[in-house]
mmCIF file of C-alpha atoms and ligand atoms in Angstrom:
data_model
loop_
_atom_site.group_PDB
_atom_site.id
_atom_site.type_symbol
_atom_site.label_atom_id
_atom_site.label_comp_id
_atom_site.label_asym_id
_atom_site.label_seq_id
_atom_site.Cartn_x
_atom_site.Cartn_y
_atom_site.Cartn_z
ATOM 1 C CA UNK J 1 -91.492 50.199 68.367
ATOM 2 C CA UNK J 2 -92.169 53.177 70.608
ATOM 3 C CA UNK J 3 -90.686 53.775 74.014
ATOM 4 C CA UNK J 4 -92.221 55.455 77.045
ATOM 5 C CA UNK J 5 -90.015 57.495 79.351
ATOM 6 C CA UNK J 6 -90.049 54.590 81.824
ATOM 7 C CA UNK J 7 -88.913 52.178 79.081
ATOM 8 C CA UNK J 8 -86.198 54.603 78.011
ATOM 9 C CA UNK J 9 -84.857 54.837 81.544
ATOM 10 C CA UNK J 10 -84.230 51.083 81.592
ATOM 11 C CA UNK J 11 -82.323 50.620 78.308
ATOM 12 C CA UNK J 12 -78.850 49.185 78.867
ATOM 13 C CA UNK J 13 -75.878 48.667 76.581
ATOM 14 C CA UNK J 14 -75.149 44.940 76.460
ATOM 15 C CA UNK J 15 -72.189 44.841 74.049
ATOM 16 C CA UNK J 16 -69.835 47.002 71.993
ATOM 17 C CA UNK J 17 -68.795 45.469 68.657
ATOM 18 C CA UNK J 18 -65.659 46.946 67.099
ATOM 19 C CA UNK J 19 -64.891 46.560 63.391
ATOM 20 C CA UNK J 20 -61.843 47.515 61.299
ATOM 21 C CA UNK J 21 -63.443 49.707 58.617
ATOM 22 C CA UNK J 22 -60.941 50.346 55.810
ATOM 23 C CA UNK J 23 -62.054 52.387 52.818
ATOM 24 C CA UNK J 24 -59.744 52.656 49.795
ATOM 25 C CA UNK J 25 -59.453 56.049 48.100
ATOM 26 C CA UNK J 26 -59.564 56.704 44.375
ATOM 27 C CA UNK J 27 -56.232 58.518 44.756
ATOM 28 C CA UNK J 28 -54.103 59.779 47.697
ATOM 29 C CA UNK J 29 -55.573 62.884 49.404
ATOM 30 C CA UNK J 30 -52.982 65.676 49.835
ATOM 31 C CA UNK J 31 -53.134 68.690 52.149
ATOM 32 C CA UNK J 32 -50.388 71.017 53.452
ATOM 33 C CA UNK J 33 -49.572 68.895 56.512
ATOM 34 C CA UNK J 34 -49.769 65.364 55.118
ATOM 35 C CA UNK J 35 -51.086 62.817 52.656
ATOM 36 C CA UNK J 36 -53.687 60.117 53.285
ATOM 37 C CA UNK J 37 -53.500 56.915 51.232
ATOM 38 C CA UNK J 38 -56.757 55.413 52.553
ATOM 39 C CA UNK J 39 -59.438 56.036 55.146
ATOM 40 C CA UNK J 40 -58.526 53.556 57.900
ATOM 41 C CA UNK J 41 -61.613 53.860 60.054
ATOM 42 C CA UNK J 42 -63.174 52.042 62.989
ATOM 43 C CA UNK J 43 -66.840 51.118 63.149
ATOM 44 C CA UNK J 44 -68.634 50.798 66.494
ATOM 45 C CA UNK J 45 -71.886 48.905 66.934
ATOM 46 C CA UNK J 46 -73.686 49.165 70.258
ATOM 47 C CA UNK J 47 -76.164 46.475 71.182
ATOM 48 C CA UNK J 48 -78.808 46.959 73.876
ATOM 49 C CA UNK J 49 -81.220 44.846 75.909
ATOM 50 C CA UNK J 50 -84.112 46.716 74.232
ATOM 51 C CA UNK J 51 -83.405 45.239 70.801
ATOM 52 C CA UNK J 52 -82.032 48.520 69.443
ATOM 53 C CA UNK J 53 -78.566 48.780 67.935
ATOM 54 C CA UNK J 54 -76.613 51.929 67.146
ATOM 55 C CA UNK J 55 -73.782 52.561 64.699
ATOM 56 C CA UNK J 56 -70.936 55.073 64.768
ATOM 57 C CA UNK J 57 -67.783 55.655 62.726
ATOM 58 C CA UNK J 58 -64.350 56.908 63.753
ATOM 59 C CA UNK J 59 -62.234 58.403 60.960
ATOM 60 C CA UNK J 60 -58.840 59.183 62.481
ATOM 61 C CA UNK J 61 -56.816 61.641 60.382
ATOM 62 C CA UNK J 62 -53.290 61.286 61.844
ATOM 63 C CA UNK J 63 -51.765 64.519 60.434
ATOM 64 C CA UNK J 64 -54.473 66.557 62.191
ATOM 65 C CA UNK J 65 -55.666 64.822 65.351
ATOM 66 C CA UNK J 66 -52.655 62.577 65.971
ATOM 67 C CA UNK J 67 -54.803 59.481 66.317
ATOM 68 C CA UNK J 68 -54.465 56.332 64.238
ATOM 69 C CA UNK J 69 -56.710 53.361 63.602
ATOM 70 C CA UNK J 70 -54.559 51.434 66.129
ATOM 71 C CA UNK J 71 -54.981 54.039 68.907
ATOM 72 C CA UNK J 72 -58.714 54.220 68.168
ATOM 73 C CA UNK J 73 -58.977 50.438 68.433
ATOM 74 C CA UNK J 74 -57.102 50.479 71.758
ATOM 75 C CA UNK J 75 -59.503 53.172 72.990
ATOM 76 C CA UNK J 76 -62.482 51.130 71.761
ATOM 77 C CA UNK J 77 -61.261 48.172 73.808
ATOM 78 C CA UNK J 78 -61.131 50.384 76.912
ATOM 79 C CA UNK J 79 -64.617 51.651 76.159
ATOM 80 C CA UNK J 80 -65.896 48.101 75.753
ATOM 81 C CA UNK J 81 -64.932 47.451 79.366
ATOM 82 C CA UNK J 82 -66.664 50.487 80.878
ATOM 83 C CA UNK J 83 -69.944 51.054 79.046
ATOM 84 C CA UNK J 84 -71.924 47.794 79.267
ATOM 85 C CA UNK J 85 -74.739 48.347 81.756
ATOM 86 C CA UNK J 86 -74.883 52.095 81.011
ATOM 87 C CA UNK J 87 -77.945 53.708 79.405
ATOM 88 C CA UNK J 88 -77.024 54.827 75.831
ATOM 89 C CA UNK J 89 -79.662 57.581 75.968
ATOM 90 C CA UNK J 90 -77.787 59.397 78.730
ATOM 91 C CA UNK J 91 -75.360 61.024 76.299
ATOM 92 C CA UNK J 92 -74.410 63.944 78.569
ATOM 93 C CA UNK J 93 -73.430 61.772 81.497
ATOM 94 C CA UNK J 94 -71.693 59.222 79.255
ATOM 95 C CA UNK J 95 -69.670 62.034 77.701
ATOM 96 C CA UNK J 96 -68.314 62.891 81.149
ATOM 97 C CA UNK J 97 -67.157 59.306 81.613
ATOM 98 C CA UNK J 98 -65.590 58.473 78.278
ATOM 99 C CA UNK J 99 -64.618 61.994 77.282
ATOM 100 C CA UNK J 100 -62.174 62.212 80.174
ATOM 101 C CA UNK J 101 -60.845 58.696 79.701
ATOM 102 C CA UNK J 102 -60.362 58.858 75.938
ATOM 103 C CA UNK J 103 -59.808 62.560 75.303
ATOM 104 C CA UNK J 104 -56.829 61.938 73.017
ATOM 105 C CA UNK J 105 -58.957 59.777 70.705
ATOM 106 C CA UNK J 106 -61.735 62.193 69.699
ATOM 107 C CA UNK J 107 -62.631 60.205 66.575
ATOM 108 C CA UNK J 108 -63.331 57.111 68.621
ATOM 109 C CA UNK J 109 -65.396 58.978 71.185
ATOM 110 C CA UNK J 110 -67.282 60.508 68.244
ATOM 111 C CA UNK J 111 -68.091 57.015 66.952
ATOM 112 C CA UNK J 112 -69.400 55.958 70.349
ATOM 113 C CA UNK J 113 -71.457 59.139 70.808
ATOM 114 C CA UNK J 114 -72.920 58.735 67.307
ATOM 115 C CA UNK J 115 -73.984 55.173 68.117
ATOM 116 C CA UNK J 116 -75.643 56.363 71.346
ATOM 117 C CA UNK J 117 -77.494 59.091 69.448
ATOM 118 C CA UNK J 118 -78.557 56.550 66.808
ATOM 119 C CA UNK J 119 -80.243 54.576 69.599
ATOM 120 C CA UNK J 120 -81.683 57.737 71.182
ATOM 121 C CA UNK J 121 -83.326 58.748 67.905
ATOM 122 C CA UNK J 122 -84.679 55.255 67.322
ATOM 123 C CA UNK J 123 -86.163 55.146 70.832
ATOM 124 C CA UNK J 124 -87.819 58.508 70.127
ATOM 125 C CA UNK J 125 -88.937 57.410 66.654
ATOM 126 C CA UNK J 126 -87.429 60.520 65.031
ATOM 127 C CA UNK J 127 -84.472 61.399 62.843
ATOM 128 C CA UNK J 128 -81.838 63.176 64.943
ATOM 129 C CA UNK J 129 -82.309 66.556 63.290
ATOM 130 C CA UNK J 130 -86.034 66.439 64.141
ATOM 131 C CA UNK J 131 -85.252 65.401 67.704
ATOM 132 C CA UNK J 132 -82.978 68.448 67.954
ATOM 133 C CA UNK J 133 -85.652 70.786 66.605
ATOM 134 C CA UNK J 134 -84.112 71.269 63.176
ATOM 135 C CA UNK J 135 -86.150 72.068 60.093
ATOM 136 C CA UNK J 136 -83.732 71.959 57.171
ATOM 137 C CA UNK J 137 -84.330 68.858 55.060
ATOM 138 C CA UNK J 138 -81.509 69.709 52.661
ATOM 139 C CA UNK J 139 -78.587 72.137 52.392
ATOM 140 C CA UNK J 140 -75.726 73.037 50.093
ATOM 141 C CA UNK J 141 -72.289 71.450 50.461
ATOM 142 C CA UNK J 142 -68.972 72.374 48.920
ATOM 143 C CA UNK J 143 -66.498 69.880 47.471
ATOM 144 C CA UNK J 144 -62.721 69.917 47.910
ATOM 145 C CA UNK J 145 -59.873 70.134 45.409
ATOM 146 C CA UNK J 146 -56.855 68.791 47.317
ATOM 147 C CA UNK J 147 -53.270 69.912 46.632
ATOM 148 C CA UNK J 148 -51.918 69.363 43.145
ATOM 149 C CA UNK J 149 -50.509 71.464 40.309
ATOM 150 C CA UNK J 150 -52.569 74.572 39.457
ATOM 151 C CA UNK J 151 -53.611 73.053 36.098
ATOM 152 C CA UNK J 152 -54.688 69.752 37.652
ATOM 153 C CA UNK J 153 -56.657 71.534 40.388
ATOM 154 C CA UNK J 154 -58.382 73.767 37.824
ATOM 155 C CA UNK J 155 -59.375 70.695 35.839
ATOM 156 C CA UNK J 156 -60.852 69.096 38.952
ATOM 157 C CA UNK J 157 -62.712 72.297 39.787
ATOM 158 C CA UNK J 158 -64.220 72.356 36.292
ATOM 159 C CA UNK J 159 -65.400 68.778 36.864
ATOM 160 C CA UNK J 160 -67.052 69.798 40.144
ATOM 161 C CA UNK J 161 -68.906 72.627 38.417
ATOM 162 C CA UNK J 162 -70.057 70.248 35.681
ATOM 163 C CA UNK J 163 -71.330 67.913 38.444
ATOM 164 C CA UNK J 164 -73.503 70.716 39.844
ATOM 165 C CA UNK J 165 -71.393 72.151 42.668
ATOM 166 C CA UNK J 166 -71.314 75.923 43.068
ATOM 167 C CA UNK J 167 -69.038 76.110 46.112
ATOM 168 C CA UNK J 168 -65.481 74.751 45.882
ATOM 169 C CA UNK J 169 -62.898 74.435 48.643
ATOM 170 C CA UNK J 170 -59.312 74.787 47.474
ATOM 171 C CA UNK J 171 -56.396 73.396 49.440
ATOM 172 C CA UNK J 172 -53.435 75.768 49.635
ATOM 173 C CA UNK J 173 -50.611 76.334 52.127
ATOM 174 C CA UNK J 174 -47.724 75.050 50.029
ATOM 175 C CA UNK J 175 -45.660 77.909 48.659
ATOM 176 C CA UNK J 176 -46.797 81.498 48.325
ATOM 177 C CA UNK J 177 -46.509 81.833 44.539
ATOM 178 C CA UNK J 178 -47.824 78.326 43.886
ATOM 179 C CA UNK J 179 -50.874 79.059 46.052
ATOM 180 C CA UNK J 180 -51.623 82.238 44.107
ATOM 181 C CA UNK J 181 -51.260 80.272 40.872
ATOM 182 C CA UNK J 182 -53.689 77.618 42.125
ATOM 183 C CA UNK J 183 -56.311 80.193 42.924
ATOM 184 C CA UNK J 184 -55.770 82.144 39.706
ATOM 185 C CA UNK J 185 -56.040 78.991 37.566
ATOM 186 C CA UNK J 186 -59.229 77.853 39.304
ATOM 187 C CA UNK J 187 -60.934 81.274 39.231
ATOM 188 C CA UNK J 188 -60.048 81.661 35.523
ATOM 189 C CA UNK J 189 -61.517 78.225 34.795
ATOM 190 C CA UNK J 190 -64.757 78.315 36.822
ATOM 191 C CA UNK J 191 -65.663 81.989 36.284
ATOM 192 C CA UNK J 192 -67.151 84.543 38.653
ATOM 193 C CA UNK J 193 -70.383 82.757 39.604
ATOM 194 C CA UNK J 194 -68.791 79.957 41.635
ATOM 195 C CA UNK J 195 -68.004 80.562 45.318
ATOM 196 C CA UNK J 196 -64.429 79.682 46.262
ATOM 197 C CA UNK J 197 -62.995 79.185 49.736
ATOM 198 C CA UNK J 198 -59.440 78.246 50.634
ATOM 199 C CA UNK J 199 -57.860 76.077 53.310
ATOM 200 C CA UNK J 200 -54.177 76.523 54.207
ATOM 201 C CA UNK J 201 -54.195 73.744 56.856
ATOM 202 C CA UNK J 202 -51.674 75.669 59.040
ATOM 203 C CA UNK J 203 -49.256 75.873 56.111
ATOM 204 C CA UNK J 204 -48.343 79.579 56.316
ATOM 205 C CA UNK J 205 -46.436 81.750 58.766
ATOM 206 C CA UNK J 206 -48.423 84.793 59.954
ATOM 207 C CA UNK J 207 -46.431 87.105 57.665
ATOM 208 C CA UNK J 208 -46.871 84.848 54.614
ATOM 209 C CA UNK J 209 -50.570 84.559 55.416
ATOM 210 C CA UNK J 210 -51.016 88.328 55.645
ATOM 211 C CA UNK J 211 -49.189 88.961 52.395
ATOM 212 C CA UNK J 212 -50.831 86.103 50.479
ATOM 213 C CA UNK J 213 -54.378 86.859 51.630
ATOM 214 C CA UNK J 214 -54.008 90.475 50.486
ATOM 215 C CA UNK J 215 -52.927 89.255 47.050
ATOM 216 C CA UNK J 216 -55.796 86.755 46.946
ATOM 217 C CA UNK J 217 -58.483 89.353 47.601
ATOM 218 C CA UNK J 218 -59.009 89.947 43.876
ATOM 219 C CA UNK J 219 -59.975 86.302 43.341
ATOM 220 C CA UNK J 220 -63.107 86.812 45.453
ATOM 221 C CA UNK J 221 -62.552 84.273 48.228
ATOM 222 C CA UNK J 222 -65.365 83.567 50.703
ATOM 223 C CA UNK J 223 -63.037 82.721 53.615
ATOM 224 C CA UNK J 224 -59.692 81.143 54.481
ATOM 225 C CA UNK J 225 -59.453 78.197 56.856
ATOM 226 C CA UNK J 226 -56.621 77.919 59.351
ATOM 227 C CA UNK J 227 -53.899 80.034 57.713
ATOM 228 C CA UNK J 228 -51.386 79.508 60.559
ATOM 229 C CA UNK J 229 -50.403 76.896 63.159
ATOM 230 C CA UNK J 230 -53.295 75.657 65.294
ATOM 231 C CA UNK J 231 -51.414 76.545 68.481
ATOM 232 C CA UNK J 232 -50.729 80.145 67.359
ATOM 233 C CA UNK J 233 -53.893 81.926 68.504
ATOM 234 C CA UNK J 234 -52.072 85.297 68.616
ATOM 235 C CA UNK J 235 -50.884 84.739 65.041
ATOM 236 C CA UNK J 236 -54.400 83.890 63.901
ATOM 237 C CA UNK J 237 -55.757 87.083 65.455
ATOM 238 C CA UNK J 238 -52.907 89.043 63.899
ATOM 239 C CA UNK J 239 -53.735 87.654 60.424
ATOM 240 C CA UNK J 240 -57.431 88.329 60.920
ATOM 241 C CA UNK J 241 -56.793 91.999 61.768
ATOM 242 C CA UNK J 242 -55.335 92.784 58.346
ATOM 243 C CA UNK J 243 -56.877 90.127 56.130
ATOM 244 C CA UNK J 244 -59.398 91.275 53.511
ATOM 245 C CA UNK J 245 -60.620 87.656 53.450
ATOM 246 C CA UNK J 246 -62.492 86.394 56.556
ATOM 247 C CA UNK J 247 -60.528 83.893 58.638
ATOM 248 C CA UNK J 248 -62.025 80.578 59.807
ATOM 249 C CA UNK J 249 -60.468 78.515 62.609
ATOM 250 C CA UNK J 250 -60.315 74.777 61.945
ATOM 251 C CA UNK J 251 -57.407 72.875 63.517
ATOM 252 C CA UNK J 252 -57.449 75.479 66.339
ATOM 253 C CA UNK J 253 -60.911 74.358 67.443
ATOM 254 C CA UNK J 254 -61.552 70.851 68.688
ATOM 255 C CA UNK J 255 -64.095 71.136 71.503
ATOM 256 C CA UNK J 256 -66.337 73.807 73.035
ATOM 257 C CA UNK J 257 -63.551 75.140 75.298
ATOM 258 C CA UNK J 258 -61.418 75.918 72.224
ATOM 259 C CA UNK J 259 -64.364 77.701 70.630
ATOM 260 C CA UNK J 260 -64.803 79.908 73.687
ATOM 261 C CA UNK J 261 -61.051 80.655 73.769
ATOM 262 C CA UNK J 262 -61.072 81.725 70.086
ATOM 263 C CA UNK J 263 -64.227 83.819 70.514
ATOM 264 C CA UNK J 264 -62.773 85.596 73.564
ATOM 265 C CA UNK J 265 -59.490 86.234 71.745
ATOM 266 C CA UNK J 266 -61.370 87.638 68.711
ATOM 267 C CA UNK J 267 -58.993 85.444 66.725
ATOM 268 C CA UNK J 268 -61.328 84.401 63.892
ATOM 269 C CA UNK J 269 -64.491 85.268 61.977
ATOM 270 C CA UNK J 270 -65.951 81.752 61.932
ATOM 271 C CA UNK J 271 -65.407 78.178 63.116
ATOM 272 C CA UNK J 272 -65.112 74.868 61.292
ATOM 273 C CA UNK J 273 -66.793 72.213 63.463
ATOM 274 C CA UNK J 274 -65.958 68.586 62.751
ATOM 275 C CA UNK J 275 -67.263 65.443 64.406
ATOM 276 C CA UNK J 276 -63.790 63.857 64.487
ATOM 277 C CA UNK J 277 -62.249 66.856 66.273
ATOM 278 C CA UNK J 278 -65.150 67.698 68.584
ATOM 279 C CA UNK J 279 -65.299 64.077 69.747
ATOM 280 C CA UNK J 280 -69.091 63.879 69.820
ATOM 281 C CA UNK J 281 -72.278 65.175 68.252
ATOM 282 C CA UNK J 282 -72.971 66.605 71.694
ATOM 283 C CA UNK J 283 -69.786 68.703 71.587
ATOM 284 C CA UNK J 284 -70.454 69.816 67.991
ATOM 285 C CA UNK J 285 -73.797 71.217 69.084
ATOM 286 C CA UNK J 286 -72.247 72.936 72.116
ATOM 287 C CA UNK J 287 -69.723 74.653 69.822
ATOM 288 C CA UNK J 288 -72.513 75.779 67.484
ATOM 289 C CA UNK J 289 -74.473 77.191 70.409
ATOM 290 C CA UNK J 290 -71.432 79.007 71.857
ATOM 291 C CA UNK J 291 -70.715 80.529 68.440
ATOM 292 C CA UNK J 292 -74.339 81.540 67.953
ATOM 293 C CA UNK J 293 -74.311 83.345 71.300
ATOM 294 C CA UNK J 294 -71.237 85.245 70.057
ATOM 295 C CA UNK J 295 -72.946 86.009 66.727
ATOM 296 C CA UNK J 296 -70.384 83.895 64.886
ATOM 297 C CA UNK J 297 -71.222 81.694 61.880
ATOM 298 C CA UNK J 298 -69.909 78.152 61.535
ATOM 299 C CA UNK J 299 -69.188 75.530 58.921
ATOM 300 C CA UNK J 300 -69.448 71.792 59.527
ATOM 301 C CA UNK J 301 -66.571 69.977 57.862
ATOM 302 C CA UNK J 302 -65.228 66.443 57.732
ATOM 303 C CA UNK J 303 -62.110 64.290 57.413
ATOM 304 C CA UNK J 304 -62.354 61.360 54.989
ATOM 305 C CA UNK J 305 -65.261 59.582 56.598
ATOM 306 C CA UNK J 306 -67.876 57.439 54.868
ATOM 307 C CA UNK J 307 -71.496 58.507 54.491
ATOM 308 C CA UNK J 308 -72.248 57.002 57.920
ATOM 309 C CA UNK J 309 -70.355 59.652 59.939
ATOM 310 C CA UNK J 310 -71.166 62.297 57.323
ATOM 311 C CA UNK J 311 -74.866 61.638 57.903
ATOM 312 C CA UNK J 312 -74.367 62.176 61.638
ATOM 313 C CA UNK J 313 -72.746 65.557 60.912
ATOM 314 C CA UNK J 314 -75.528 66.421 58.445
ATOM 315 C CA UNK J 315 -78.087 66.082 61.252
ATOM 316 C CA UNK J 316 -76.130 68.751 63.179
ATOM 317 C CA UNK J 317 -76.063 71.104 60.168
ATOM 318 C CA UNK J 318 -79.824 70.735 59.724
ATOM 319 C CA UNK J 319 -80.440 71.695 63.378
ATOM 320 C CA UNK J 320 -78.455 74.930 63.725
ATOM 321 C CA UNK J 321 -79.264 78.235 62.075
ATOM 322 C CA UNK J 322 -75.741 79.654 62.437
ATOM 323 C CA UNK J 323 -74.146 76.767 60.511
ATOM 324 C CA UNK J 324 -74.057 78.614 57.209
ATOM 325 C CA UNK J 325 -71.728 76.299 55.295
ATOM 326 C CA UNK J 326 -71.172 72.578 54.950
ATOM 327 C CA UNK J 327 -68.121 70.714 53.705
ATOM 328 C CA UNK J 328 -69.462 67.164 53.810
ATOM 329 C CA UNK J 329 -67.774 65.507 50.846
ATOM 330 C CA UNK J 330 -65.494 63.001 52.667
ATOM 331 C CA UNK J 331 -66.870 59.930 50.928
ATOM 332 C CA UNK J 332 -66.624 61.419 47.429
ATOM 333 C CA UNK J 333 -62.983 60.302 47.172
ATOM 334 C CA UNK J 334 -63.744 56.702 48.254
ATOM 335 C CA UNK J 335 -63.819 53.750 45.881
ATOM 336 C CA UNK J 336 -66.712 52.128 47.727
ATOM 337 C CA UNK J 337 -69.810 53.282 49.595
ATOM 338 C CA UNK J 338 -71.168 50.496 51.829
ATOM 339 C CA UNK J 339 -73.702 52.780 53.563
ATOM 340 C CA UNK J 340 -77.401 52.009 53.163
ATOM 341 C CA UNK J 341 -79.771 54.947 53.558
ATOM 342 C CA UNK J 342 -78.098 57.976 55.057
ATOM 343 C CA UNK J 343 -77.705 61.416 53.571
ATOM 344 C CA UNK J 344 -78.227 62.023 49.895
ATOM 345 C CA UNK J 345 -75.370 63.752 48.080
ATOM 346 C CA UNK J 346 -75.731 65.122 44.602
ATOM 347 C CA UNK J 347 -75.421 68.279 42.532
ATOM 348 C CA UNK J 348 -73.954 70.170 45.474
ATOM 349 C CA UNK J 349 -76.695 69.350 47.951
ATOM 350 C CA UNK J 350 -77.030 67.098 50.981
ATOM 351 C CA UNK J 351 -80.483 65.663 51.731
ATOM 352 C CA UNK J 352 -81.377 64.423 55.214
ATOM 353 C CA UNK J 353 -82.678 60.871 55.675
ATOM 354 C CA UNK J 354 -86.097 60.544 57.325
ATOM 355 C CA UNK J 355 -85.575 57.241 59.185
ATOM 356 C CA UNK J 356 -85.335 57.310 63.004
ATOM 357 C CA UNK J 357 -81.954 57.969 64.637
ATOM 358 C CA UNK J 358 -79.072 58.289 62.234
ATOM 359 C CA UNK J 359 -81.131 56.921 59.358
ATOM 360 C CA UNK J 360 -78.043 55.173 57.995
ATOM 361 C CA UNK J 361 -76.622 51.674 58.301
ATOM 362 C CA UNK J 362 -73.932 49.481 56.746
ATOM 363 C CA UNK J 363 -74.733 46.907 54.066
ATOM 364 C CA UNK J 364 -75.025 43.661 56.118
ATOM 365 C CA UNK J 365 -73.046 41.664 53.521
ATOM 366 C CA UNK J 366 -70.204 44.230 53.740
ATOM 367 C CA UNK J 367 -70.334 44.329 57.545
ATOM 368 C CA UNK J 368 -70.183 40.542 57.710
ATOM 369 C CA UNK J 369 -66.781 40.595 55.991
ATOM 370 C CA UNK J 370 -65.205 43.349 58.107
ATOM 371 C CA UNK J 371 -62.519 42.146 60.571
ATOM 372 C CA UNK J 372 -63.826 42.209 64.158
ATOM 373 C CA UNK J 373 -61.511 43.261 66.970
HETATM 374 MG MG1 MG V 1 -59.707 72.755 57.186
#
């Protein structure tokens, strides 16, 4: 089915279906500011009068964004009232409407924006990354070792290397000596050829961060994500000034305005862009463009989303030259993967799907059984 511009102008959203999308984890996921027992997500399906449907996933991560599945569902109900009759292709104008109304539920707005983009790509007959002018059909991703004892984390890291990964993200931020031990154990186990990055998830004070990062220099660390509190921009800049390891902002950057604030403050060396913080694919791309104009590299990261939302983020990575790193492993800790199509994930690489739009859907038999709100 191909659409002319006149056809595209007439497409209208007819219904918003909201599903409770719970994904059990293999084991609880631990970071410095909290533990997640499961991914309690929300799935949005947009239906249109043109026969196209779009899918999007919200993966609220309460310790970071303060949302829950319940607040996302409440936001989805509000959205269901305001968007029927709107054109899903008009993502910029829709973002104005729902972004203001639902700004405290960025994961839910991300799900809605993803579904709109899924329809946009299908109407254009192109995968999103092609529509956005991207040319990378695959890229490297890291994989994360969450907080545990140094020995247990080193064992996990060895498993990642055996599975073909050459970039490992290590969660730290829980005790200065313990963090050094974690890094030492992992570096000793994986050897010099594997790239290591660390993520303190706001777990350090500025003085602890400065001291610890100096001591970590000898373990050859690519960068450190969010060493200090998200709200402490001065502290982040202070750490960056003395740190031998480049500093990446994560929890300090949600949308494009945060990115501009951090760039102006010279508070970080790079940005971690995530769909669930940015609140839309549109906002992710605006952050990447702002950073590129400031000659700043970015990573695209994730929460604990399934391959549906990860695929949406992968399209962004494939379309921006200054996104040098990807951390798109959210589904690797899940017990199930109900996504059909979507990004490939193996031996440390993500491969883009070639179908139009998102190029990913949910197994109809699985979707059928999900509770509808
Ligand atoms: Mg992080």
